[in-house]
Structures are given as structure tokens and as C-alpha cells.
Amino acid sequence: MNPQPINRLITDDHEDNDPANISMKTTPGLRVFKPIIPDIPKRDPKIYLDDAWTKLKPAIRTIFLDEPQDYHCSEIFNAVHKAWWSKSSGETLYKLILEECEIYISAAIQYFESHCDDDPSVFLPLMENCCLEFRRKLQDLCSIAYEGHTVGLKSLWDLGIELFPKHLCLASKVRDKLLSINLNLIRDQRLGKAVDTTQLKNLWVLLHGPWFYKSGFFEKPFMDCAVEFYSAESLQFKEQSDIPHYLKHVEQMLRKEKENCRHLYFFRGFKKSLMEAVERILLRDHVSVILEKGFVKFMDERSHDVLSRMYRLFSKMDLLGQLNDALNSYILQTGQKMLKEDSSLAELKKNIDKICHTCFSEDASLEKTAKQCFKDLGLPWEESETESLQIKRIRFDRLGRLHYGRFL
């Protein structure tokens, strides 16, 4: 006797074989049910926040007090990561972290207040070491506090690195001490004395952030110091040296100041205002005197080195208009004097042509002025050898393109 099938799902009659009428059937004894999955409530973000802060707060203390490590980095990292599942709880956590860090920074600043009477050679290394240690500890903190998220556009590192200059600016006694030391070091460096710029770099790498520039506590004293120094330098060199030596000194000081702006962080933020002040004090305020006392002499003596240096400085400071006026006046006055003496202008023109080519870098505006001056004096301006070669080259290029176009 054949046993009855236990799981017949599809009947054999014609009606049930119709694909449109195929249906699932169950045999007696087999119960089919749909499981009911209850809605699991989402965990409160505050729970993740509390868990992360409970694990992280002791770790911050351990890091900043240099205590033996007694925390698990992976646990803290995962807890902080979970706290960031909610943006609001993540931002709250970062705020708690920064507030906790401020406690230890304030303690460090108070320590320095008790050492403000120390010699700069003692105080500055202490401050430098503190700044470097703070950066190291902040890096350790970021490594376990899931630094990948941002508050606004700033990461935990960006927010943390602003804390030190912020508190330093608020501690007037320490701030003024540090400011005085650094201004003295900058002054010594400008005077050519041996200065350990490594300490300056280490300090200002930490202090050069947005808060540092927004506070403005350093910019005004820094600019005042620069103005005072270069005003004294300008007065001294004008009294003790002639114009060629003064121009050479100006060029050297400008080059040195630009190097400072390039290599020292805190100079970069004030580069534009600093260079404008230095250029004004050293040269802009004295352009008329320099041209009145020296230009005619340099032209008559054909002092090519001095004229070349003058052109370099004037072109960088957008002072070629004054140089152009001086050249115009020199050619006309000298030419009129030579005409009265029945002298030929050919030699004068030859010298001016050579100066324009050698000293003035064939400046188009100056050459145009010279050309017009000689026309006014009745002597047509002939093309220099360089101009002639340039015109021939242009003509050759044009002919070459036309010749090539015939075969296309």
C-alpha cells in the first residue's frame, strides 16, 4: 500500500494546473505563521554621549597629566564614534572635551605667571616646551577621540589648537612677557645678531591660528616695532652714507624682511602691511630727495650699477612714474644745454640708449619717453640693435606663417 504524500503542494486536477490558479497549500499537521517583529525603540543618543564621556574624561586627565595609561583606546574610539551617530550629541561631546582641556591649559598659564620675572633665557624655553607638549598631547587625544567629524568646518584638532593662544591672550602678564621677548629677538635679528629662530618658529607655529590674528594683540606692537626700527635705520644711513650705499642697504633690508615673511609663521599674517610700511619708510618717503640729489649725477657718470638698482627698487614699488619724469627732465635739460653749446646730441642719445638697454631692462615706457624727448629736441630716435632684431624676428615669423599657409 503506497503511503499518502505528506507535502502535496499542487493538485493534479486540470483546474489547479492552470498557472493562474496555482496556490500554496499545506498538509494537515503543518502550521504556517508570519512572525510578528516588534518595533525596537532607538537608543537615546544621551546614553551614547554619557557612555563616551564616562570613558573619555579619565583618559583626558591621563594624557594631560602624563599619568600611566590605564584606558583602552579601542573602547574609547568606538564609544565616541557611537556618540556621533547623533550630530547634536557628537558636538556636545566635542564641547565637553574642549572644556576639559581648558582646565589643564589654564593651569599651565597660571604656572607661567609665577615665572614672568625669570630671565628670558629661562622663560622662553619653558614656554617653547609647553607649546610642543600641548601639541603632542592634543594629537594623542585626537587619536582616540575619533577626529574625523567636524563642528561646522573645524575638526577637533582645529578647535583644540586655538585654545592655547586664546587663553594666552587673556593672561595679560604672560602675554606681555612673551610679546616683549619676541620683539627683542626680532629686533636683534634685524640688527644681524645671532638669534635662535627655532624657538620663535616653535612658539608661533602654535600661536598663529585664526584666534591669534583676530585678537590683534601682537599685530600693533609688531608693526610699531618695525616702524620704529626702520625709521631709525633710514635716518642713520641717510646721514652717514651716500645715495648708492643707501639704495644698496634698502635692497638688502627688503630682501631680508621678505625672507622672514617666508620662513617665520607669524610674519606671514602681517606680510602685506609689513612690507608696505618698510617700503614707505625706506624709499617711498625719500624718492624725490633721492632723484633730486642723485639722478643727474648717476646719469652723467653713467653709474650703471646704481641706475640698475634704482630701477629694480622703483619697479617693485610702482614708482616708475617718478623715474620716468626724472628721465624726461634730464634728457630735455641736458639736450637743450648741448644745443646751446652747438654740441651734437648723438653721443647723448647713444648713452641714453645704452642706459635704457642695460639698466632699465628696455622698459617700454622709459624708452617711449626718451624717444619723444629726442624728437622734441629735433633728433629722430633710431631703432637700437635690440629693437631692430626684434622687428626682424617678428617680420620673419609673419612671412613664415604666410609661406606655410600657401601649402595648406
C-alpha positions as semicolon CSV with decimal commas, in nm:
position;residue;x (nm);y (nm);z (nm)
1;M;0,000;0,000;0,000
2;N;0,154;0,332;-0,119
3;P;0,181;0,591;0,153
4;Q;-0,013;0,912;0,116
5;P;0,217;1,211;0,016
6;I;0,280;1,439;0,312
7;N;0,351;1,766;0,128
8;R;0,134;1,787;-0,187
9;L;0,151;2,147;-0,285
10;I;-0,014;2,140;-0,625
11;T;-0,320;1,924;-0,705
12;D;-0,341;1,704;-1,015
13;D;-0,679;1,820;-1,146
14;H;-0,687;2,032;-1,461
15;E;-0,823;2,338;-1,290
16;D;-0,545;2,353;-1,039
17;N;-0,278;2,303;-1,303
18;D;-0,375;2,634;-1,456
19;P;-0,082;2,867;-1,376
20;A;-0,323;3,139;-1,285
21;N;-0,477;2,923;-1,013
22;I;-0,164;2,770;-0,861
23;S;-0,162;2,836;-0,489
24;M;0,035;2,724;-0,189
25;K;-0,140;2,460;0,021
26;T;-0,035;2,296;0,338
27;T;-0,096;1,948;0,460
28;P;-0,273;1,873;0,784
29;G;-0,035;1,899;1,080
30;L;0,192;2,169;0,928
31;R;0,121;2,520;1,064
32;V;0,241;2,826;0,874
33;F;0,263;3,156;1,060
34;K;0,408;3,501;0,999
35;P;0,638;3,614;1,281
36;I;0,549;3,945;1,437
37;I;0,863;4,160;1,484
38;P;0,806;4,426;1,748
39;D;0,934;4,782;1,685
40;I;1,258;4,817;1,878
41;P;1,288;5,175;2,006
42;K;1,606;5,359;1,904
43;R;1,855;5,407;2,177
44;D;1,859;5,754;2,330
45;P;2,165;5,950;2,197
46;K;2,223;6,072;2,551
47;I;2,309;5,716;2,651
48;Y;2,586;5,704;2,389
49;L;2,701;6,052;2,493
50;D;2,719;5,958;2,862
51;D;2,900;5,635;2,784
52;A;3,157;5,809;2,565
53;W;3,221;6,086;2,816
54;T;3,250;5,840;3,105
55;K;3,529;5,661;2,918
56;L;3,693;5,968;2,769
57;K;3,715;6,208;3,063
58;P;3,962;5,997;3,267
59;A;4,169;5,946;2,953
60;I;4,199;6,323;2,904
61;R;4,326;6,358;3,258
62;T;4,576;6,079;3,200
63;I;4,704;6,240;2,879
64;F;4,744;6,594;3,014
65;L;4,894;6,492;3,348
66;D;5,130;6,238;3,187
67;E;4,997;5,959;3,407
68;P;5,041;5,589;3,321
69;Q;4,791;5,481;3,057
70;D;4,506;5,283;3,210
71;Y;4,245;5,308;2,933
72;H;4,165;5,108;2,621
73;C;4,196;5,317;2,306
74;S;3,963;5,098;2,101
75;E;3,682;5,116;2,358
76;I;3,701;5,495;2,375
77;F;3,724;5,526;1,999
78;N;3,413;5,312;1,945
79;A;3,220;5,490;2,218
80;V;3,298;5,831;2,068
81;H;3,207;5,701;1,724
82;K;2,865;5,589;1,853
83;A;2,811;5,928;2,016
84;W;2,848;6,083;1,672
85;W;2,555;5,879;1,536
86;S;2,363;6,182;1,652
87;K;2,521;6,508;1,535
88;S;2,392;6,701;1,835
89;S;2,537;6,454;2,087
90;G;2,867;6,444;1,893
91;E;2,900;6,821;1,900
92;T;2,812;6,823;2,270
93;L;3,086;6,567;2,330
94;Y;3,345;6,782;2,149
95;K;3,235;7,077;2,359
96;L;3,289;6,875;2,677
97;I;3,633;6,770;2,552
98;L;3,738;7,130;2,488
99;E;3,609;7,247;2,825
100;E;3,809;6,974;2,996
101;C;4,122;7,068;2,800
102;E;4,082;7,431;2,904
103;I;4,118;7,330;3,269
104;Y;4,470;7,198;3,207
105;I;4,565;7,487;2,978
106;S;4,458;7,738;3,243
107;A;4,673;7,558;3,497
108;A;4,972;7,579;3,261
109;I;4,919;7,952;3,206
110;Q;4,899;8,009;3,583
111;Y;5,231;7,828;3,618
112;F;5,393;8,070;3,375
113;E;5,252;8,369;3,562
114;S;5,471;8,271;3,856
115;H;5,778;8,267;3,625
116;C;5,727;8,601;3,449
117;D;6,014;8,754;3,646
118;D;6,259;8,490;3,519
119;D;6,528;8,574;3,272
120;P;6,414;8,545;2,907
121;S;6,672;8,273;2,851
122;V;6,484;8,066;3,113
123;F;6,126;8,174;3,043
124;L;6,127;8,125;2,666
125;P;6,249;7,760;2,668
126;L;5,981;7,680;2,929
127;M;5,711;7,830;2,708
128;E;5,850;7,659;2,399
129;N;5,850;7,319;2,571
130;C;5,495;7,375;2,699
131;C;5,371;7,458;2,348
132;L;5,531;7,149;2,196
133;E;5,395;6,928;2,474
134;F;5,045;7,065;2,426
135;R;5,055;6,979;2,055
136;R;5,173;6,627;2,134
137;K;4,901;6,572;2,394
138;L;4,634;6,711;2,164
139;Q;4,746;6,467;1,894
140;D;4,716;6,178;2,143
141;L;4,368;6,294;2,237
142;C;4,256;6,324;1,874
143;S;4,382;5,971;1,803
144;I;4,133;5,821;2,050
145;A;3,851;6,076;2,019
146;Y;3,756;5,998;1,658
147;E;3,883;6,315;1,499
148;G;3,709;6,250;1,168
149;H;3,398;6,455;1,245
150;T;3,377;6,833;1,237
151;V;3,186;7,102;1,419
152;G;3,099;7,349;1,149
153;L;3,407;7,326;0,931
154;K;3,655;7,260;1,211
155;S;3,786;6,929;1,337
156;L;3,872;6,853;1,698
157;W;4,235;6,936;1,619
158;D;4,142;7,273;1,471
159;L;3,925;7,357;1,771
160;G;4,183;7,238;2,022
161;I;4,480;7,416;1,868
162;E;4,302;7,751;1,916
163;L;4,267;7,703;2,292
164;F;4,627;7,784;2,385
165;P;4,653;8,124;2,208
166;K;4,304;8,208;2,331
167;H;4,398;8,162;2,696
168;L;4,738;8,321;2,642
169;C;4,578;8,637;2,505
170;L;4,357;8,659;2,814
171;A;4,651;8,622;3,056
172;S;4,793;8,975;3,025
173;K;5,104;8,922;3,237
174;V;5,224;8,615;3,045
175;R;5,117;8,764;2,713
176;D;5,312;9,087;2,768
177;K;5,620;8,895;2,880
178;L;5,614;8,674;2,574
179;L;5,548;8,974;2,349
180;S;5,842;9,169;2,490
181;I;6,082;8,876;2,450
182;N;5,979;8,812;2,091
183;L;6,001;9,176;1,987
184;N;6,352;9,193;2,130
185;L;6,451;8,877;1,941
186;I;6,310;9,019;1,617
187;R;6,499;9,345;1,671
188;D;6,823;9,156;1,735
189;Q;6,770;8,952;1,422
190;R;6,719;9,265;1,212
191;L;7,042;9,404;1,355
192;G;7,225;9,094;1,236
193;K;7,283;8,942;1,581
194;A;7,280;8,565;1,631
195;V;6,924;8,462;1,723
196;D;6,783;8,112;1,774
197;T;6,488;8,135;1,536
198;T;6,390;7,775;1,615
199;Q;6,229;7,890;1,940
200;L;6,039;8,161;1,756
201;K;5,915;7,914;1,497
202;N;5,803;7,656;1,755
203;L;5,612;7,916;1,953
204;W;5,441;8,083;1,661
205;V;5,355;7,760;1,482
206;L;5,119;7,706;1,773
207;L;5,006;8,066;1,815
208;H;4,949;8,166;1,453
209;G;4,592;8,037;1,421
210;P;4,275;8,240;1,349
211;W;4,235;8,349;1,711
212;F;4,589;8,487;1,709
213;Y;4,519;8,717;1,414
214;K;4,166;8,810;1,520
215;S;4,280;8,914;1,868
216;G;4,530;9,162;1,723
217;F;4,731;9,160;2,045
218;F;5,057;9,111;1,852
219;E;5,000;9,296;1,527
220;K;5,008;9,654;1,655
221;P;5,319;9,613;1,878
222;F;5,487;9,420;1,596
223;M;5,414;9,691;1,339
224;D;5,512;9,968;1,581
225;C;5,842;9,791;1,644
226;A;5,907;9,758;1,269
227;V;5,826;10,125;1,202
228;E;6,050;10,241;1,486
229;F;6,340;10,021;1,376
230;Y;6,334;10,110;1,006
231;S;6,277;10,480;1,073
232;A;6,596;10,483;1,281
233;E;6,780;10,280;1,015
234;S;6,670;10,515;0,740
235;L;6,774;10,826;0,932
236;Q;7,111;10,681;1,028
237;F;7,206;10,563;0,679
238;K;7,093;10,885;0,512
239;E;7,315;11,085;0,746
240;Q;7,618;10,854;0,732
241;S;7,622;10,726;0,373
242;D;7,570;10,844;0,017
243;I;7,277;10,753;-0,206
244;P;7,439;10,448;-0,378
245;H;7,518;10,287;-0,042
246;Y;7,174;10,375;0,090
247;L;6,998;10,213;-0,207
248;K;7,210;9,902;-0,164
249;H;7,120;9,889;0,204
250;V;6,750;9,932;0,124
251;E;6,764;9,641;-0,120
252;Q;6,931;9,418;0,140
253;M;6,681;9,504;0,415
254;L;6,382;9,443;0,188
255;R;6,523;9,106;0,084
256;K;6,581;9,006;0,446
257;E;6,232;9,111;0,552
258;K;6,077;8,907;0,270
259;E;6,276;8,603;0,383
260;N;6,137;8,647;0,734
261;C;5,785;8,660;0,592
262;R;5,852;8,339;0,405
263;H;6,018;8,139;0,683
264;L;5,856;8,262;1,004
265;Y;5,485;8,187;1,051
266;F;5,384;8,499;1,236
267;F;5,538;8,728;0,974
268;R;5,312;8,580;0,706
269;G;4,993;8,712;0,860
270;F;5,130;9,068;0,854
271;K;5,327;9,039;0,529
272;K;5,128;9,290;0,327
273;S;5,107;9,561;0,593
274;L;5,468;9,499;0,699
275;M;5,618;9,528;0,351
276;E;5,409;9,837;0,273
277;A;5,538;10,005;0,590
278;V;5,902;9,909;0,525
279;E;5,890;10,024;0,162
280;R;5,728;10,352;0,260
281;I;5,979;10,428;0,535
282;L;6,292;10,325;0,343
283;L;6,215;10,452;-0,004
284;R;5,873;10,599;-0,083
285;D;5,912;10,890;0,158
286;H;6,254;10,974;0,009
287;V;6,202;10,925;-0,365
288;S;6,201;11,294;-0,453
289;V;6,516;11,363;-0,248
290;I;6,699;11,065;-0,400
291;L;6,613;11,168;-0,755
292;E;6,689;11,536;-0,700
293;K;7,028;11,474;-0,540
294;G;7,145;11,170;-0,731
295;F;6,978;11,102;-1,065
296;V;7,157;11,366;-1,273
297;K;7,492;11,266;-1,123
298;F;7,434;10,896;-1,191
299;M;7,331;10,968;-1,549
300;D;7,629;11,196;-1,616
301;E;7,873;10,948;-1,464
302;R;7,697;10,654;-1,632
303;S;7,674;10,468;-1,298
304;H;7,508;10,163;-1,442
305;D;7,508;9,961;-1,117
306;V;7,333;10,236;-0,924
307;L;7,082;10,304;-1,200
308;S;7,006;9,931;-1,232
309;R;6,944;9,905;-0,857
310;M;6,728;10,215;-0,866
311;Y;6,520;10,070;-1,148
312;R;6,474;9,736;-0,965
313;L;6,357;9,906;-0,648
314;F;6,133;10,158;-0,822
315;S;5,970;9,895;-1,044
316;K;5,886;9,672;-0,745
317;M;5,724;9,962;-0,562
318;D;5,534;10,104;-0,859
319;L;5,750;10,417;-0,863
320;L;5,846;10,413;-1,231
321;G;5,631;10,722;-1,288
322;Q;5,876;10,930;-1,083
323;L;6,173;10,772;-1,260
324;N;6,011;10,844;-1,595
325;D;5,966;11,211;-1,503
326;A;6,329;11,234;-1,392
327;L;6,450;11,080;-1,719
328;N;6,233;11,317;-1,922
329;S;6,366;11,619;-1,734
330;Y;6,729;11,503;-1,765
331;I;6,718;11,444;-2,142
332;L;6,546;11,774;-2,219
333;Q;6,766;11,987;-1,992
334;T;7,090;11,819;-2,098
335;G;6,991;11,825;-2,463
336;Q;6,894;12,194;-2,459
337;K;7,224;12,277;-2,290
338;M;7,417;12,088;-2,556
339;L;7,225;12,260;-2,837
340;K;7,312;12,599;-2,691
341;E;7,677;12,493;-2,693
342;D;7,643;12,371;-3,055
343;S;7,726;12,017;-2,940
344;S;7,596;11,706;-3,111
345;L;7,314;11,512;-2,948
346;A;7,437;11,184;-3,097
347;E;7,660;11,099;-2,802
348;L;7,385;11,178;-2,552
349;K;7,143;10,963;-2,745
350;K;7,394;10,679;-2,756
351;N;7,442;10,694;-2,377
352;I;7,066;10,710;-2,310
353;D;7,008;10,418;-2,545
354;K;7,269;10,211;-2,362
355;I;7,125;10,300;-2,020
356;C;6,771;10,205;-2,130
357;H;6,901;9,876;-2,262
358;T;7,141;9,788;-1,978
359;C;6,995;9,950;-1,666
360;F;6,624;9,992;-1,735
361;S;6,565;9,644;-1,884
362;E;6,438;9,801;-2,206
363;D;6,134;9,929;-2,022
364;A;5,880;10,030;-2,285
365;S;5,751;10,338;-2,102
366;L;6,101;10,476;-2,038
367;E;6,212;10,411;-2,396
368;K;5,900;10,583;-2,523
369;T;5,979;10,887;-2,306
370;A;6,338;10,900;-2,433
371;K;6,223;10,869;-2,792
372;Q;5,976;11,156;-2,753
373;C;6,235;11,376;-2,581
374;F;6,484;11,343;-2,867
375;K;6,210;11,411;-3,119
376;D;6,129;11,731;-2,929
377;L;6,498;11,820;-2,943
378;G;6,496;11,766;-3,321
379;L;6,683;11,436;-3,328
380;P;6,482;11,137;-3,455
381;W;6,507;10,821;-3,249
382;E;6,668;10,540;-3,440
383;E;6,599;10,180;-3,362
384;S;6,850;10,020;-3,130
385;E;7,018;9,697;-3,229
386;T;6,789;9,501;-2,998
387;E;6,477;9,670;-3,134
388;S;6,593;9,604;-3,489
389;L;6,647;9,235;-3,417
390;Q;6,304;9,207;-3,253
391;I;6,134;9,371;-3,554
392;K;6,321;9,145;-3,797
393;R;6,220;8,840;-3,595
394;I;5,852;8,944;-3,598
395;R;5,864;9,005;-3,973
396;F;6,033;8,670;-4,030
397;D;5,769;8,490;-3,823
398;R;5,490;8,656;-4,019
399;L;5,647;8,571;-4,355
400;G;5,699;8,214;-4,239
401;R;5,334;8,177;-4,144
402;L;5,221;8,321;-4,478
403;H;5,457;8,093;-4,670
404;Y;5,336;7,792;-4,472
405;G;4,971;7,888;-4,534
406;R;5,012;7,865;-4,912
407;F;5,072;7,492;-4,890
408;L;4,776;7,411;-4,664
